[in-house]
GROMACS .gro file of C-alpha atoms in nm:
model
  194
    1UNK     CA    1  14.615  31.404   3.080
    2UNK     CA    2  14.819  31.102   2.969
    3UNK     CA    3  14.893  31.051   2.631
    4UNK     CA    4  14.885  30.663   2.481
    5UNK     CA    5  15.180  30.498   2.315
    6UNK     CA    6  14.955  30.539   2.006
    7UNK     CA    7  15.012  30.915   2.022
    8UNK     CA    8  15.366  30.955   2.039
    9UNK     CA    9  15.588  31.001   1.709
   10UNK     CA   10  15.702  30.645   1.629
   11UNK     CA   11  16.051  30.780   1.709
   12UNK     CA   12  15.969  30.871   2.073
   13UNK     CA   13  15.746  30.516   2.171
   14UNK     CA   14  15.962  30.248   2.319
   15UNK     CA   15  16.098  29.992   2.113
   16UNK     CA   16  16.186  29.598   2.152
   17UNK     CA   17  16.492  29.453   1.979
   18UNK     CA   18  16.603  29.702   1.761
   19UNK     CA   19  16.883  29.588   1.602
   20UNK     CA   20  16.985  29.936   1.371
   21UNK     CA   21  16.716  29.989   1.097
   22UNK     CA   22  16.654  30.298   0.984
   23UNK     CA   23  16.340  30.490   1.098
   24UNK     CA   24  16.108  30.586   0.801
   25UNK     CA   25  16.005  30.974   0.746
   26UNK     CA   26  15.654  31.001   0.934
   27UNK     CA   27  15.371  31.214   0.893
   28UNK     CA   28  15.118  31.297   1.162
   29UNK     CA   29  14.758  31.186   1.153
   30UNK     CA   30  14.474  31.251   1.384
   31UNK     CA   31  14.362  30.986   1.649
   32UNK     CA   32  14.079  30.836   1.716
   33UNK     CA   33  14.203  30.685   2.047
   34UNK     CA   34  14.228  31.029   2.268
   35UNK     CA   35  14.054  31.345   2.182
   36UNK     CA   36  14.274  31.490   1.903
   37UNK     CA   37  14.593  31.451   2.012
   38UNK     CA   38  14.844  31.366   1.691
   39UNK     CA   39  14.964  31.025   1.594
   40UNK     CA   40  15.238  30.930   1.379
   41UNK     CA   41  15.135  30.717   1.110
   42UNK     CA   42  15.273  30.654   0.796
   43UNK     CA   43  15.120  30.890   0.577
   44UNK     CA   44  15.280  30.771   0.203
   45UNK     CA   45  15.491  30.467   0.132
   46UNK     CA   46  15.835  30.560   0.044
   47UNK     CA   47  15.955  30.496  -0.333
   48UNK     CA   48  16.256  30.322  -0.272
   49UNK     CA   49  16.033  30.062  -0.017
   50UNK     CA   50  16.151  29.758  -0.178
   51UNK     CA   51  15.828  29.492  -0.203
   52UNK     CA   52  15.894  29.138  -0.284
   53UNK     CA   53  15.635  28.955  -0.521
   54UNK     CA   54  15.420  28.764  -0.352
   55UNK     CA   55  15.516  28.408  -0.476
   56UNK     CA   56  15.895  28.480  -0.415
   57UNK     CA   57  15.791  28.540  -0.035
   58UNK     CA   58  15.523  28.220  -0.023
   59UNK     CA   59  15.886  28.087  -0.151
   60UNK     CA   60  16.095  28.186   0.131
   61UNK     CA   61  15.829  28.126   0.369
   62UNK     CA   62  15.825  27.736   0.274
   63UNK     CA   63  16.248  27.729   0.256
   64UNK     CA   64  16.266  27.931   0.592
   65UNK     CA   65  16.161  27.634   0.803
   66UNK     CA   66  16.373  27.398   0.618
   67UNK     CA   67  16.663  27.631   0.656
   68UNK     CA   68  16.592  27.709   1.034
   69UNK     CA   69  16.598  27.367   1.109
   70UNK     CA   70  16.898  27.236   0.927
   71UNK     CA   71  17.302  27.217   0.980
   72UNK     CA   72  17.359  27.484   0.702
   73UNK     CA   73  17.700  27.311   0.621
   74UNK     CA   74  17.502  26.970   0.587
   75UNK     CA   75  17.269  27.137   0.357
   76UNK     CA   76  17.459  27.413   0.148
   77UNK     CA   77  17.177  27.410  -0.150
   78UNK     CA   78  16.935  27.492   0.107
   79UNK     CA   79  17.127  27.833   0.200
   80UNK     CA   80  17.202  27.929  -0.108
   81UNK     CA   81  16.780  27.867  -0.263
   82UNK     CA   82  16.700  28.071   0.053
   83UNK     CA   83  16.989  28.361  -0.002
   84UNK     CA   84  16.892  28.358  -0.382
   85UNK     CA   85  16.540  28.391  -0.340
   86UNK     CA   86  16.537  28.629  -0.018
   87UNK     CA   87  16.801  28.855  -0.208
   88UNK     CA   88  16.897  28.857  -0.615
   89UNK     CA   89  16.597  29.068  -0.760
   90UNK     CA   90  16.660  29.344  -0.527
   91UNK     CA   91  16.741  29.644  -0.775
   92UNK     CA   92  17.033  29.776  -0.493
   93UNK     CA   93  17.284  29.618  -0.274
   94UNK     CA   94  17.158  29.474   0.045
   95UNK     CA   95  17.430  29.325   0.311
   96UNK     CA   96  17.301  29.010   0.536
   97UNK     CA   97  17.417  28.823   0.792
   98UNK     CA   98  17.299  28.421   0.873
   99UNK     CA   99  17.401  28.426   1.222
  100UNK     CA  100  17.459  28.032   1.332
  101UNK     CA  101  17.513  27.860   1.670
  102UNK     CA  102  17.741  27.609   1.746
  103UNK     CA  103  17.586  27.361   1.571
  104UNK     CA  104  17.583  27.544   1.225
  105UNK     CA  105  17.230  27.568   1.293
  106UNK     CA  106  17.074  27.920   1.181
  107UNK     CA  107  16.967  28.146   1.477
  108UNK     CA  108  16.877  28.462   1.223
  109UNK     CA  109  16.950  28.620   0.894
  110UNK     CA  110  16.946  29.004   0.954
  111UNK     CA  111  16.967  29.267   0.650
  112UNK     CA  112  17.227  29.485   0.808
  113UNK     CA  113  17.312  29.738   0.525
  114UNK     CA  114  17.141  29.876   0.234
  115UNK     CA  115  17.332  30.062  -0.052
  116UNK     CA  116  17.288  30.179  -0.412
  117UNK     CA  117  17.282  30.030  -0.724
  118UNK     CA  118  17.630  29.935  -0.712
  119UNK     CA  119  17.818  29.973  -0.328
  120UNK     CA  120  17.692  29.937   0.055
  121UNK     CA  121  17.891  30.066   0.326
  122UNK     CA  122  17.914  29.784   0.595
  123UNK     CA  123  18.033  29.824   0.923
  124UNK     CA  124  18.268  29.557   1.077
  125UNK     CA  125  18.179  29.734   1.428
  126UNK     CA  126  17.744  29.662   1.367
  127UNK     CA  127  17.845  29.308   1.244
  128UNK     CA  128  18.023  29.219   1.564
  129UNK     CA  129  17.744  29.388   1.787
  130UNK     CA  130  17.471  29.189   1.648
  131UNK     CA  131  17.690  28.886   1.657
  132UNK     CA  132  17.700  28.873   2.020
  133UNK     CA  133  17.384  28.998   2.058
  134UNK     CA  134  17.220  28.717   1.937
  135UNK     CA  135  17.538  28.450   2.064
  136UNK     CA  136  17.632  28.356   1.756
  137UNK     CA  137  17.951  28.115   1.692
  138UNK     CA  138  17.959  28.162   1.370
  139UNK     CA  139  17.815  28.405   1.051
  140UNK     CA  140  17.776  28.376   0.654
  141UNK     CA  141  17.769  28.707   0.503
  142UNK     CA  142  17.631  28.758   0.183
  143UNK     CA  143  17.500  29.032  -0.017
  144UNK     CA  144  17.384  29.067  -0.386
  145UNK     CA  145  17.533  29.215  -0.701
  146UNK     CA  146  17.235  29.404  -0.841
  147UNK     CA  147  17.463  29.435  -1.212
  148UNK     CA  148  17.453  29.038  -1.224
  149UNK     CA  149  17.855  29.035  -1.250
  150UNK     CA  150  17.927  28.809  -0.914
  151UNK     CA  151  18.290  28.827  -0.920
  152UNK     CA  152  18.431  28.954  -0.606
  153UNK     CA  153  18.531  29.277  -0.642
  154UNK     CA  154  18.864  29.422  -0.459
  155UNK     CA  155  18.672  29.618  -0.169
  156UNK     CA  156  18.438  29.311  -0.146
  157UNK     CA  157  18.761  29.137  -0.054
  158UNK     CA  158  18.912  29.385   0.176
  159UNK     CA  159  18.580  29.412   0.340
  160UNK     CA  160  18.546  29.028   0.382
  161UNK     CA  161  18.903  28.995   0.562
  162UNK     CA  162  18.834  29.319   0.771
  163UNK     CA  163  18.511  29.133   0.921
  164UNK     CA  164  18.691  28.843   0.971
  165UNK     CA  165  18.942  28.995   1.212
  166UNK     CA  166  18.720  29.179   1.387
  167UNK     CA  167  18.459  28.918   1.437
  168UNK     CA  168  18.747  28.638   1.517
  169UNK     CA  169  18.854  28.876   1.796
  170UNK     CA  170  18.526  28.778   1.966
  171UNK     CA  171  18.529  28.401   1.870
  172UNK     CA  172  18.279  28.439   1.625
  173UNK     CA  173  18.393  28.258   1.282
  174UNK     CA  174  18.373  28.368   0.941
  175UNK     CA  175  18.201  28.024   0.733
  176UNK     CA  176  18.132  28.199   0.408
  177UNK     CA  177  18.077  28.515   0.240
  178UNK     CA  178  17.804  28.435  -0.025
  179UNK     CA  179  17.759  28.709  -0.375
  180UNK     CA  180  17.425  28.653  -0.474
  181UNK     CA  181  17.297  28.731  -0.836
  182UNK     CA  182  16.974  28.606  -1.018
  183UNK     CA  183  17.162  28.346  -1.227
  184UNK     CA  184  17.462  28.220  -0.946
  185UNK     CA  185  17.624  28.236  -0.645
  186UNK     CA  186  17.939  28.270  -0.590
  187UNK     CA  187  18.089  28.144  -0.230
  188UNK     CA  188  18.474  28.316  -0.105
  189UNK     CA  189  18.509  28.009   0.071
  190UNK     CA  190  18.484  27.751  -0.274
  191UNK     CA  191  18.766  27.959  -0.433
  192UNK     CA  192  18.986  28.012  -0.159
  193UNK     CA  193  18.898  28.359  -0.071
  194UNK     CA  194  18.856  28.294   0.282
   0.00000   0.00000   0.00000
């Protein structure tokens, strides 16, 4: 007998665009679909599942399309509402990227990285697959200080020039690197950082 896509462990049905999340811990539960035969749903929602409030994500809902349609360099108060909303009450670090085309216009943001309270690892070599991926010219790269403090720290520095280099090898160009916190943002390229 066949067995449904509905059956199979989440890990072993075929998936569209996956761009490097992390697959959650699942438990199997019966189906109803085909005679018995175990399906892998989520049994519990994991702890550290971070859930946005719901009028912080009406919020970024209502920015999105004004940020999705705009020349992010036209409109710099628009990316950094929709960076500071999508990403300063998270209670860890979280690395994004706002991919852009050629016309500064934004093609995706993608959460790349998640960390702890105070460090994410971030991979130059992810950054620069998901660049081309989605044909970007260009990237922001952002991530939030959890502690509040959004002075660039000496590995955020490193980091930013290492992702630079390799991303300028494929003609993608660094704009900005954004630090996020709840009360500011600070931007590498405003002090020179770049």
């Amino acid at each position: 007998a066949s067995v449904s896509d509905c059956c199979l462990p989440s890990f072993l049905r075929p998936r569209c665009g996956f761009t490097g999340a992390f697959l959650l811990l699942e438990f199997p539960m019966p189906c109803n679909s085909c005679d018995g035969v175990l399906s892998s749903q989520p049994a519990l929602t994991p702890a550290w599942q971070y859930t946005r409030p719901e009028v912080v994500q009406q919020a970024l809902d209502l920015l999105e399309c004004a940020f999705n349609e705009t020349d992010v360099l036209a409109s710099p108060a628009i990316v950094r509402d929709y960076l500071r909303l999508l990403l300063a009450d998270r209670p860890h670090e979280v690395f994004a990227v706002v991919f852009l085309d050629a016309q500064h216009r934004v093609i995706e943001v993608t959460e790349m990285f998640r960390g702890t309270l105070t460090q994410t690892s971030v991979y130059p070599r992810e950054v620069v697959i998901e660049a081309l991926a989605r044909n970007a010219a260009g990237v922001i790269l952002t991530h939030n200080h959890p502690s509040g403090h959004s002075q660039p720290s000496s590995s955020d520095q490193a980091l930013t020039q290492s992702l630079k280099a390799a991303l300028q090898l494929v003609d993608v160009r660094v704009i900005d690197h954004l630090i996020v916190t709840r009360n500011e943002i600070l931007s590498f390229a405003e002090r020179g950082l770049l």
